[in-house]
mmCIF file of C-alpha atoms in Angstrom:
data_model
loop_
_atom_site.group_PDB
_atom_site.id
_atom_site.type_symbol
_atom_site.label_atom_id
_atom_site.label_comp_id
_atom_site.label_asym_id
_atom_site.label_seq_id
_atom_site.Cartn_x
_atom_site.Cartn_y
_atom_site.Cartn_z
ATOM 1 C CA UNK K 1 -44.088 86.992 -13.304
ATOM 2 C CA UNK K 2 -41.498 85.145 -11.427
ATOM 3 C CA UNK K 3 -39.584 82.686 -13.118
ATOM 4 C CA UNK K 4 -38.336 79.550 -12.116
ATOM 5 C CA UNK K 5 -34.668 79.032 -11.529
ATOM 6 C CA UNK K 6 -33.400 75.453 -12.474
ATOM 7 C CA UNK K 7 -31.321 73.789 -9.593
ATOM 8 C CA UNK K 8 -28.118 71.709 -11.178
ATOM 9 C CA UNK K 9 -28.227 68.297 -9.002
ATOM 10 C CA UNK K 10 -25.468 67.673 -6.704
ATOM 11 C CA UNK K 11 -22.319 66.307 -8.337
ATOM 12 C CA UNK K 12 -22.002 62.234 -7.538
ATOM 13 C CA UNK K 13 -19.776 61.150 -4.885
ATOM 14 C CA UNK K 14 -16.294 59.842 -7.120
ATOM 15 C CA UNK K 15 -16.291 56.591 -7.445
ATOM 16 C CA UNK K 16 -13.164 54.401 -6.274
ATOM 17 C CA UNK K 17 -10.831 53.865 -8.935
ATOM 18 C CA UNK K 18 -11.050 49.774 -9.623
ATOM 19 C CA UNK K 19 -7.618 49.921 -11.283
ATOM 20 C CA UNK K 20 -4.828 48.473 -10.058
ATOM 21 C CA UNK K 21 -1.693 50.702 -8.331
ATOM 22 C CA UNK K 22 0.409 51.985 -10.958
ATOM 23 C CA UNK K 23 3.410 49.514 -9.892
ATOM 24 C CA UNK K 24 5.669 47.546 -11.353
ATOM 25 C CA UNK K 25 4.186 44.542 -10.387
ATOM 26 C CA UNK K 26 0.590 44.835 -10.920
ATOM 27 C CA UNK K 27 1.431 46.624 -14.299
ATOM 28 C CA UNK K 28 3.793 43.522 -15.552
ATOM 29 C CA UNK K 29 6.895 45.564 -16.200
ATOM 30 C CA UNK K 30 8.855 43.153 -14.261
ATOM 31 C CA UNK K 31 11.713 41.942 -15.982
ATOM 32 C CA UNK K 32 11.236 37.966 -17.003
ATOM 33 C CA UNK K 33 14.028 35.772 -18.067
ATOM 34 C CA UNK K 34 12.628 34.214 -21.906
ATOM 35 C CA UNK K 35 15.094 31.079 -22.190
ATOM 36 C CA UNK K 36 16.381 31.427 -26.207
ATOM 37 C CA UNK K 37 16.102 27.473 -27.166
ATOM 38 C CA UNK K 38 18.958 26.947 -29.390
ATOM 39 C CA UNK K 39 19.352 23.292 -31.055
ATOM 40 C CA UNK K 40 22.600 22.931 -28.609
ATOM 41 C CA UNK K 41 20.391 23.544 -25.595
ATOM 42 C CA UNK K 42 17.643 21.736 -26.471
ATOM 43 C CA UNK K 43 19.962 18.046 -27.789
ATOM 44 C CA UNK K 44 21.662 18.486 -24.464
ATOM 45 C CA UNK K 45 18.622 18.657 -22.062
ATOM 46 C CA UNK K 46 17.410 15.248 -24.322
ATOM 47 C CA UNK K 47 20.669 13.508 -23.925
ATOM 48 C CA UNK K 48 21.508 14.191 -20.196
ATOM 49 C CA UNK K 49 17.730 13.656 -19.294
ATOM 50 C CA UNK K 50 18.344 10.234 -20.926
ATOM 51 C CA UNK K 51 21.516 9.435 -19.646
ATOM 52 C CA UNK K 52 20.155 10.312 -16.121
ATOM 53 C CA UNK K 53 17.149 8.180 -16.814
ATOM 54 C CA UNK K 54 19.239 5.334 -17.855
ATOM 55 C CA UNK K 55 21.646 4.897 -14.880
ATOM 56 C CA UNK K 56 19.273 5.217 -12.345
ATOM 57 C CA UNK K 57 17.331 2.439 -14.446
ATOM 58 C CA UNK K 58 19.868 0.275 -14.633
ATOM 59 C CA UNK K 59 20.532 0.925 -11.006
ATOM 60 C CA UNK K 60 17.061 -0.093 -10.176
ATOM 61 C CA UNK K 61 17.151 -2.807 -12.315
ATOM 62 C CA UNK K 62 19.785 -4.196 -10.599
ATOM 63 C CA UNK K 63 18.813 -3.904 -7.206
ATOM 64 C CA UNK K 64 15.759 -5.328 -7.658
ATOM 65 C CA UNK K 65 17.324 -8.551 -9.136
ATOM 66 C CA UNK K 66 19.650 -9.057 -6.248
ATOM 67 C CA UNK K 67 16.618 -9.400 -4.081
ATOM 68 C CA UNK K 68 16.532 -13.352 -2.930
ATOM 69 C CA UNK K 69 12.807 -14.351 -2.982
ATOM 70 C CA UNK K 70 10.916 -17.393 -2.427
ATOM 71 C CA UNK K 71 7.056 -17.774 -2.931
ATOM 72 C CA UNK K 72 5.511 -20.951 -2.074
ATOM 73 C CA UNK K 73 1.193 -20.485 -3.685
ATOM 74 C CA UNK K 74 -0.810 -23.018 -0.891
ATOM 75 C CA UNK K 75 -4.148 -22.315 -2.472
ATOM 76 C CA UNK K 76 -4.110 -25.985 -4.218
ATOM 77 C CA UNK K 77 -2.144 -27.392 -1.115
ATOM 78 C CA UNK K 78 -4.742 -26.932 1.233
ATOM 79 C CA UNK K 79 -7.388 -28.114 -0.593
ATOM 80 C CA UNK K 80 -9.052 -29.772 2.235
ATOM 81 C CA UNK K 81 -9.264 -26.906 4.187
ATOM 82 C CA UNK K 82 -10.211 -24.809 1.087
ATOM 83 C CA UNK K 83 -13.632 -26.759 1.056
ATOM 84 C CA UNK K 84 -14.172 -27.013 4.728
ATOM 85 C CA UNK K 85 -13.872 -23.422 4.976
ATOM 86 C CA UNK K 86 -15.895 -22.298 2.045
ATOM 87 C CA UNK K 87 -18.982 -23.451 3.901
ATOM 88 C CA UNK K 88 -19.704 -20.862 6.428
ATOM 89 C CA UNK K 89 -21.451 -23.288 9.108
ATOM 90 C CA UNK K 90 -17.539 -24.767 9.872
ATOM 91 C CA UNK K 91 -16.211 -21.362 11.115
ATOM 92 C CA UNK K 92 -15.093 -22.579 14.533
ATOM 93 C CA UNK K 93 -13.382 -25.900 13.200
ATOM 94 C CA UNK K 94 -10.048 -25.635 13.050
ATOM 95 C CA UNK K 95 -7.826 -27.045 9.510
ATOM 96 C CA UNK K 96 -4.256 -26.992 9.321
ATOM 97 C CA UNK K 97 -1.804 -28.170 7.083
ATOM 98 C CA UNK K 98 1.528 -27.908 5.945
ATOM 99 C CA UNK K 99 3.573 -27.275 2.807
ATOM 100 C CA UNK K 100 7.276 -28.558 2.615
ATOM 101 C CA UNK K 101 10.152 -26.484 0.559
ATOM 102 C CA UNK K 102 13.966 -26.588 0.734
ATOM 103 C CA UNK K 103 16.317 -23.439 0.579
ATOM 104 C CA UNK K 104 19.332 -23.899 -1.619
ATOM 105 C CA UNK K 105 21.806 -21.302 -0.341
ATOM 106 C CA UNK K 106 21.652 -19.126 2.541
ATOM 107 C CA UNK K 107 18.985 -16.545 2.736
ATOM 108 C CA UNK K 108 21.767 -14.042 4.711
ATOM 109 C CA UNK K 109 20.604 -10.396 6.370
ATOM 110 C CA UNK K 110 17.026 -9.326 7.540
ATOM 111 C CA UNK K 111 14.268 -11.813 6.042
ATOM 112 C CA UNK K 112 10.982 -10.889 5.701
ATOM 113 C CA UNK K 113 7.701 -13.020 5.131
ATOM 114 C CA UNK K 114 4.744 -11.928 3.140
ATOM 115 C CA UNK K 115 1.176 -13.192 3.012
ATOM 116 C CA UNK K 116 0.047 -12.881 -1.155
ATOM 117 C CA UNK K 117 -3.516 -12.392 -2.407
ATOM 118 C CA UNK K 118 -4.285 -13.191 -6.375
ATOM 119 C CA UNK K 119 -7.720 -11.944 -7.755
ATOM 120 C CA UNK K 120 -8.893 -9.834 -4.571
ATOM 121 C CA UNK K 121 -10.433 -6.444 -5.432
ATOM 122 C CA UNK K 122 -9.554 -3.818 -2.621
ATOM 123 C CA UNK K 123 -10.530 -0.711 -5.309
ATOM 124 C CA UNK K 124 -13.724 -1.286 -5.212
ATOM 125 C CA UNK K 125 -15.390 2.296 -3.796
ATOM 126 C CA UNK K 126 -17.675 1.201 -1.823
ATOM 127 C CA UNK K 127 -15.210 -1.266 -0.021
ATOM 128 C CA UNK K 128 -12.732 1.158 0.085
ATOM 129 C CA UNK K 129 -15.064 3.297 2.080
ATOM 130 C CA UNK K 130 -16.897 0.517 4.581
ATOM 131 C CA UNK K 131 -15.214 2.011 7.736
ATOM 132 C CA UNK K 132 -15.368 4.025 10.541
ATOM 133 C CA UNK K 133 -12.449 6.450 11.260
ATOM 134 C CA UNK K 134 -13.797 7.793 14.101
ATOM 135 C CA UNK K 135 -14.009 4.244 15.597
ATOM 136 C CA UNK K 136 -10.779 3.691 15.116
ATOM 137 C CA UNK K 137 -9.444 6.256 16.629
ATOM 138 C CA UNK K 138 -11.272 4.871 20.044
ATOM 139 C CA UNK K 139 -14.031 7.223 19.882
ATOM 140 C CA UNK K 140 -17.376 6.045 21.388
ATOM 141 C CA UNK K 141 -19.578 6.652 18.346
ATOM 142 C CA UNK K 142 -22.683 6.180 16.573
ATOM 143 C CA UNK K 143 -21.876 4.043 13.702
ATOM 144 C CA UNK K 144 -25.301 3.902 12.439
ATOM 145 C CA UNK K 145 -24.456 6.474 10.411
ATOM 146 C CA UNK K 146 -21.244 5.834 8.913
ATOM 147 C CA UNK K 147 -20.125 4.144 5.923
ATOM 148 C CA UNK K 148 -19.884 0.106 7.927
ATOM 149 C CA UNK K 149 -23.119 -0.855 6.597
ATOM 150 C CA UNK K 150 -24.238 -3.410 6.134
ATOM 151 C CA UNK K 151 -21.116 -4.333 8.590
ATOM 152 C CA UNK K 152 -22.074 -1.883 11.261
ATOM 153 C CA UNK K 153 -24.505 -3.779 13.687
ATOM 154 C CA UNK K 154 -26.650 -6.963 14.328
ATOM 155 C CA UNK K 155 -30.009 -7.908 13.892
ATOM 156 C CA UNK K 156 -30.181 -7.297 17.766
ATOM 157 C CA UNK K 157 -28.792 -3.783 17.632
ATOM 158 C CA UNK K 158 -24.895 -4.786 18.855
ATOM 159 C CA UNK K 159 -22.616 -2.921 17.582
ATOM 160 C CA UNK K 160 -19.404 -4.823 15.014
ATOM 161 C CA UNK K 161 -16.368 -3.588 16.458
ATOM 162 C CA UNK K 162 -14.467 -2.916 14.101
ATOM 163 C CA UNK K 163 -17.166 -1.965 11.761
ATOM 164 C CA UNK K 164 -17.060 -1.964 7.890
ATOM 165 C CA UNK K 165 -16.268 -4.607 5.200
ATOM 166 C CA UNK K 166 -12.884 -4.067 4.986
ATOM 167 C CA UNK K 167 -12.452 -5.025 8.528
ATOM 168 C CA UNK K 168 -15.045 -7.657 8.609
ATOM 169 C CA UNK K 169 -12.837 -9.610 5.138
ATOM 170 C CA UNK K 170 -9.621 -9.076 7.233
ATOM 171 C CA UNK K 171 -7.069 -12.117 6.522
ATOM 172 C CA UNK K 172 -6.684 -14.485 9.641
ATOM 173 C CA UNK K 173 -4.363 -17.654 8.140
ATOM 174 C CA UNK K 174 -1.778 -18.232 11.183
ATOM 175 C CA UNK K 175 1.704 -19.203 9.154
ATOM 176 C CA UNK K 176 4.245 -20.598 11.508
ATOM 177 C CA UNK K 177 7.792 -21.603 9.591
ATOM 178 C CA UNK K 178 9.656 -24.543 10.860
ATOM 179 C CA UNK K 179 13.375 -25.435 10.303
ATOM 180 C CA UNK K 180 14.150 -29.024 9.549
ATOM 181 C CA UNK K 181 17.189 -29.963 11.396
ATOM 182 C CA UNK K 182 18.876 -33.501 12.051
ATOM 183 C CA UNK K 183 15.469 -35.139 11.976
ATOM 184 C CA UNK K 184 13.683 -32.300 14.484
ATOM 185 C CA UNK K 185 11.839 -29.338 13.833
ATOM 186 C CA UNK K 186 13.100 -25.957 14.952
ATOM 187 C CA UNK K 187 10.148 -23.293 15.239
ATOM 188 C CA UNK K 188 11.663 -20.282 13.265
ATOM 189 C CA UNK K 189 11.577 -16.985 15.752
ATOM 190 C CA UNK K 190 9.329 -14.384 13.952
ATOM 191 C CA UNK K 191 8.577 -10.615 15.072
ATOM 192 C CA UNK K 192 4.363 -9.866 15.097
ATOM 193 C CA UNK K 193 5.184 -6.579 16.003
ATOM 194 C CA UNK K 194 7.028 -3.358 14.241
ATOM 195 C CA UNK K 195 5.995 -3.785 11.038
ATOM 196 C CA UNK K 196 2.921 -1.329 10.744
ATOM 197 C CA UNK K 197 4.098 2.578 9.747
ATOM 198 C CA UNK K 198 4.868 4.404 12.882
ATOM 199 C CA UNK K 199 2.115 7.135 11.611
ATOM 200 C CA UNK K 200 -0.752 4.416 11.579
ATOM 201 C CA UNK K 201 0.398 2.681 14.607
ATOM 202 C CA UNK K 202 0.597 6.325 17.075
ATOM 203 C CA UNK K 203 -1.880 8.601 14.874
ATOM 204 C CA UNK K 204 -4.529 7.154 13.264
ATOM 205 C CA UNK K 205 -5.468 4.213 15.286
ATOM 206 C CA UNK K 206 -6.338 4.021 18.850
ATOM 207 C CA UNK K 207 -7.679 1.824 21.480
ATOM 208 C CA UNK K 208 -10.810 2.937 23.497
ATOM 209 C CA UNK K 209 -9.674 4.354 26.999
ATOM 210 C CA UNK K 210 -10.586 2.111 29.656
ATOM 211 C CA UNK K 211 -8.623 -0.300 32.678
ATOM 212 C CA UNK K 212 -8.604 -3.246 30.224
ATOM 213 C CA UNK K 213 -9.465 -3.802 26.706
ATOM 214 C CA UNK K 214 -12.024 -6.310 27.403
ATOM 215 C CA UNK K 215 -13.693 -3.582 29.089
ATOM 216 C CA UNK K 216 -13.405 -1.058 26.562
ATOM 217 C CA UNK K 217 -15.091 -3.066 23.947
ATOM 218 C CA UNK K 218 -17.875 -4.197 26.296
ATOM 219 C CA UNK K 219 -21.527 -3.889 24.407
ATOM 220 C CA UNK K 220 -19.603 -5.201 21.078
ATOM 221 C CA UNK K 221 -19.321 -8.037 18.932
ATOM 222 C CA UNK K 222 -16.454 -9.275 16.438
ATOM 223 C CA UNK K 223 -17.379 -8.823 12.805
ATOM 224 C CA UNK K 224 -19.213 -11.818 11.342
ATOM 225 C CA UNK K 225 -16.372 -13.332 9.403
ATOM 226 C CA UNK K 226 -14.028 -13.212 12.362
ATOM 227 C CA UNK K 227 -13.138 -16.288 14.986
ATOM 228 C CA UNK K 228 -11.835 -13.870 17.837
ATOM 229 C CA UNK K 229 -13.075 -10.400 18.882
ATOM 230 C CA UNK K 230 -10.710 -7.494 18.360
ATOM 231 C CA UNK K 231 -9.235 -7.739 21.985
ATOM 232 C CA UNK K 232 -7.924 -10.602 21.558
ATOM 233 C CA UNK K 233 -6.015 -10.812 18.433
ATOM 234 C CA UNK K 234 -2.779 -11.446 20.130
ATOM 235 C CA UNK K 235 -2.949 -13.520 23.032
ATOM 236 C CA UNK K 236 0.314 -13.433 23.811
ATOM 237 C CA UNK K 237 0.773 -9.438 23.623
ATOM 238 C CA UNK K 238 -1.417 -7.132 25.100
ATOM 239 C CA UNK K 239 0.068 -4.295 23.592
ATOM 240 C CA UNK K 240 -0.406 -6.183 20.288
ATOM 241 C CA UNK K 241 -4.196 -6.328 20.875
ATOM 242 C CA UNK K 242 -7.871 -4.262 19.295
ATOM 243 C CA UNK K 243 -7.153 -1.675 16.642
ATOM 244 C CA UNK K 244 -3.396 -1.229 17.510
ATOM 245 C CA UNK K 245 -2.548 -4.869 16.115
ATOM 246 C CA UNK K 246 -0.008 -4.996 13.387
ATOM 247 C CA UNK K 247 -1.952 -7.412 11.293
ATOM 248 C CA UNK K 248 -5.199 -5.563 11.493
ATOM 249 C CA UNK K 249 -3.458 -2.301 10.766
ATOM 250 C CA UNK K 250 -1.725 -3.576 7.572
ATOM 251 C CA UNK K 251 -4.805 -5.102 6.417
ATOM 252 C CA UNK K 252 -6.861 -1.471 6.623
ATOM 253 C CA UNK K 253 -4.313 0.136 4.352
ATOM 254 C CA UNK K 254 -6.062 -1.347 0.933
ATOM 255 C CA UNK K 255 -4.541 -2.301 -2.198
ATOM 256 C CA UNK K 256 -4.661 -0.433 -5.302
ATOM 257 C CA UNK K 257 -4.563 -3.578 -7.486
ATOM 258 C CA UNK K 258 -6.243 -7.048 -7.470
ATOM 259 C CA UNK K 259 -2.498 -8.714 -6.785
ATOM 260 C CA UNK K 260 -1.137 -8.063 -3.751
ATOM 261 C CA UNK K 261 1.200 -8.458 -0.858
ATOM 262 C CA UNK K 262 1.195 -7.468 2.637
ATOM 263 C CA UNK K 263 4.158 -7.538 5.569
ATOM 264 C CA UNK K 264 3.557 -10.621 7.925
ATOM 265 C CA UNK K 265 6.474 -11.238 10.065
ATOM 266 C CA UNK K 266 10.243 -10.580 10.367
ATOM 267 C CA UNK K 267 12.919 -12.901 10.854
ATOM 268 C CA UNK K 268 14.005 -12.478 14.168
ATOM 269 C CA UNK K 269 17.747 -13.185 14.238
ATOM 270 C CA UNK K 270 18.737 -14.870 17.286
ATOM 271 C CA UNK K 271 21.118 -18.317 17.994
ATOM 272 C CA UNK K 272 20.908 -20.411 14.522
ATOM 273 C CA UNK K 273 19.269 -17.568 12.609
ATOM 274 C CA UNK K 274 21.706 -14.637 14.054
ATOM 275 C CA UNK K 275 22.958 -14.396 10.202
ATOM 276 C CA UNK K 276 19.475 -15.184 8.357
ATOM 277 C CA UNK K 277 18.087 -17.958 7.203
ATOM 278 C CA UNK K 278 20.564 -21.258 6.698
ATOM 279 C CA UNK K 279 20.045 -23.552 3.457
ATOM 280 C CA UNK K 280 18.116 -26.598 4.508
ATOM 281 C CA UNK K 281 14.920 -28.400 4.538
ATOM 282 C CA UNK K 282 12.032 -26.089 5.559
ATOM 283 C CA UNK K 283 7.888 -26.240 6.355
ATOM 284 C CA UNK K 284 5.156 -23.902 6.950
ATOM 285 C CA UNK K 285 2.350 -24.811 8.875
ATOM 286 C CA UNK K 286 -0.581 -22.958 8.276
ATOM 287 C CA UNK K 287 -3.951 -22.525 10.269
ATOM 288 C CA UNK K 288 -6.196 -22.259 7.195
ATOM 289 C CA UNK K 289 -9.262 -19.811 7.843
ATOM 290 C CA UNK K 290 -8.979 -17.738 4.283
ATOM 291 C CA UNK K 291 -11.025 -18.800 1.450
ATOM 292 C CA UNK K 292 -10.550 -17.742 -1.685
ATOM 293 C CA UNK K 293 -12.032 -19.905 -4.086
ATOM 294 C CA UNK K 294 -15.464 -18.280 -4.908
ATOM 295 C CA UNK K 295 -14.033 -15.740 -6.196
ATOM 296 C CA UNK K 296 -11.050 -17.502 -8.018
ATOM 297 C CA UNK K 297 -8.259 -16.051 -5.878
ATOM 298 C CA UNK K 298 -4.868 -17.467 -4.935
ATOM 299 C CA UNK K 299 -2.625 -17.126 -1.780
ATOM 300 C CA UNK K 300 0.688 -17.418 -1.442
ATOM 301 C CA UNK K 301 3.573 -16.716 1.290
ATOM 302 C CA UNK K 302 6.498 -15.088 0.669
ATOM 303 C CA UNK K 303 9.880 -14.990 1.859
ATOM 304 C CA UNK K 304 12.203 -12.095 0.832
ATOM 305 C CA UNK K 305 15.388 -9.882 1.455
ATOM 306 C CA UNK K 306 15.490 -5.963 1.248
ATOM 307 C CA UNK K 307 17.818 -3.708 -0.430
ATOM 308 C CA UNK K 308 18.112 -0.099 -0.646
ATOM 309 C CA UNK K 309 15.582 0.286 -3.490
ATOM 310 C CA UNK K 310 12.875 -1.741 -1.701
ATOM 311 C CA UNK K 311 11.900 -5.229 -2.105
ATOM 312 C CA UNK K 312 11.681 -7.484 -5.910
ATOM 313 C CA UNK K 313 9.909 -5.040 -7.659
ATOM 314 C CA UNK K 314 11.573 -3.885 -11.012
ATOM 315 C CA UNK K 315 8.394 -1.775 -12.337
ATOM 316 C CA UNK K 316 10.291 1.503 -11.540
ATOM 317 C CA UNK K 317 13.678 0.338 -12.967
ATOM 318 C CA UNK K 318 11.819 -0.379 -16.125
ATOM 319 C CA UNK K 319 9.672 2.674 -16.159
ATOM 320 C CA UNK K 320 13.575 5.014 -15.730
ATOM 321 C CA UNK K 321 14.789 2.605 -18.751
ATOM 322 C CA UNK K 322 11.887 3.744 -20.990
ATOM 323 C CA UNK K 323 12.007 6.860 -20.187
ATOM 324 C CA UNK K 324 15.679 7.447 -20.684
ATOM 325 C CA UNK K 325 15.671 5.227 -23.838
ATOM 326 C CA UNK K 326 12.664 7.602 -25.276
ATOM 327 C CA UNK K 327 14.562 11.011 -24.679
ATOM 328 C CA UNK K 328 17.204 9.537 -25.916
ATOM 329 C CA UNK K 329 15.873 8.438 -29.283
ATOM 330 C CA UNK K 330 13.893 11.890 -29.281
ATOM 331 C CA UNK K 331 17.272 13.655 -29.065
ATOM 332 C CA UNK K 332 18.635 11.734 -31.779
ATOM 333 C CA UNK K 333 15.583 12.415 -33.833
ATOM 334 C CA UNK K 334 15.542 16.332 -33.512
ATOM 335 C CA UNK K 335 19.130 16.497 -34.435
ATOM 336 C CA UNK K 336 18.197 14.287 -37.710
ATOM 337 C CA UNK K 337 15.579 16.841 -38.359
ATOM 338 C CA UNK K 338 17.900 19.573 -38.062
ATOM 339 C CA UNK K 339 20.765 18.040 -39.742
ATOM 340 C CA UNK K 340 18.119 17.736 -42.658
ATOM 341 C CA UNK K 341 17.060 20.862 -42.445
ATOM 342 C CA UNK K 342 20.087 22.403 -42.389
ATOM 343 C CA UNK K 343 21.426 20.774 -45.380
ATOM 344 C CA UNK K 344 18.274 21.933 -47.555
ATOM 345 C CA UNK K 345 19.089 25.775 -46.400
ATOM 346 C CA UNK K 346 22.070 25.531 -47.688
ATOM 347 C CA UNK K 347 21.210 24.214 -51.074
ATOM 348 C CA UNK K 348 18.763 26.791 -51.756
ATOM 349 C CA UNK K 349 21.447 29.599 -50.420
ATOM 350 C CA UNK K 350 24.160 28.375 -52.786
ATOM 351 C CA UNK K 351 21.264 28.512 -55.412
#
């Protein structure tokens, strides 16, 4: 009787090996540098890291408070114009007034002027969103489908160009400043252009390509809240005209906080104002359009000097003062604790 021989199965393929490499640095012998924190060390990181702190505060500090400022708040000035324009059937009439103010001392160097908005929400998300990139860049899209709405197109199907709600709340007050000299009025010469970041102004904003601009927005309409469409926002500068205007641009970059200012014009220092601004009797005269008093807001404008820390703004002197002055006292508190310590050690040693 034949027996049956047992086969042994095959032997498994070997597995990969799911270690890692016997190396120094997949293993973690590496040699590593373990900093030995000795009460010298540590006191001397708190007091230099405060003394650091300190001067640069105090640097800031002072900086900022060499800054000469003036802010002149026409929200209660312009009354008139506050009520004609909070009714929405007076859009095309025109209200201007003016606001008189008198400089003391020389404003001397580059002077810039600042429109100011009190109470107006640019965080919101959905605000913050309400636009159209691609638009901006001068691409012919569909912006049906982007984030404008309900500031994307009219009951009839035209397009808004530029689309969104932050483009359609864009602020359009024309402030012209006047020196008052020997009884006449001397229109001071301000720059419109060059004060947008060079980024925003080459990168991230383009017109549509076309012969002419009127042309290239052809099939569009202005945004409801506006009096001009976008190619005409300058009428004296075509370069200075649809998404490439300074204004517009500065107005698209929003506002983190509900108090804000944005860069209007620059003093452009020719003949009487070669040196800045002289002391003197001055006036703005402003083309109210703006309203701000359903919502509570203020405006004001703003003229101000530069240094090398910026404008008048002494948040971040403040913020390096309480910083230094808090490693500081933290310093001086760790070496009470180990002075303390210390002491007790000793007592119970000598006992």
């Amino acid at each position: 009787m034949k027996t049956k021989r047992s086969v042994a199965p095959r032997e498994e393929e070997a597995q990969p090996s799911r270690c890692p490499d016997n190396s120094a640095f997949k293993q973690q012998r590496l040699p590593a540098w373990k900093p030995q924190l000795t009460i010298a060390s540590v006191l001397s990181s708190f007091f230099l890291t405060g003394a650091f702190c300190l001067t640069v505060g105090v640097c800031l500090v002072l900086s900022a408070n060499s800054v000469r400022e003036i802010q002149v708040d026409y929200s209660d000035k312009c009354s008139y114009c506050s009520k004609l324009r909070e009714n929405s059937s007076n859009w095309n009439k025109e209200c201007h007034c003016s606001i008189n103010f008198t400089l003391k001392e020389d404003i001397l160097g580059d002077v810039f002027m600042y429109y100011g908005l009190q109470n107006f929400f640019q965080n919101h998300r959905r605000y913050v969103k309400s636009r159209s990139d691609a638009q901006l860049l001068g691409r012919n899209v569909n912006i049906q489908r982007s984030y404008c709405a309900p500031f994307s197109t009219y009951r009839n199907g035209t397009p808004m160009a530029p689309c969104g709600a932050i483009a359609n709340s864009m602020f359009n007050d024309t402030i012209d400043l006047f020196y008052n000299y020997n009884s006449s009025m001397i229109q001071v010469p301000l720059l419109k252009t060059g004060n947008s970041w060079w980024t925003d102004k080459n990168v991230k904003f383009r017109n549509p390509e076309s012969y002419n601009l009127s042309s290239a927005f052809a099939g569009t309409a202005r945004p409801p809240y506006w009096q001009k469409p976008v190619y005409l926002l300058d009428e004296e500068d075509e370069r200075n005209n649809g998404y490439v205007n300074d204004d517009f641009i500065i107005w698209m970059r929003v506002s983190a906080f509900a108090t804000f200012r944005n860069l209007y014009r620059r003093l452009r220092r020719v003949r009487r104002f070669a040196e800045g601004l002289p002391a003197g009797n001055y006036t703005f005269q402003i083309s109210y359009n703006f309203p701000v008093t359903r919502f509570k807001g203020r405006k004001h404008v703003i003229l101000s000097t530069v240094v090398w820390s910026g404008g008048s703004n002494p948040f971040l002197g403040i913020a390096y003062l309480v910083s230094g002055t808090a490693a500081t006292l933290a310093g001086f508190v760790i070496a009470g604790i180990h002075l303390k310590l210390r002491k007790k050690k000793t007592y119970f040693q000598k006992r």
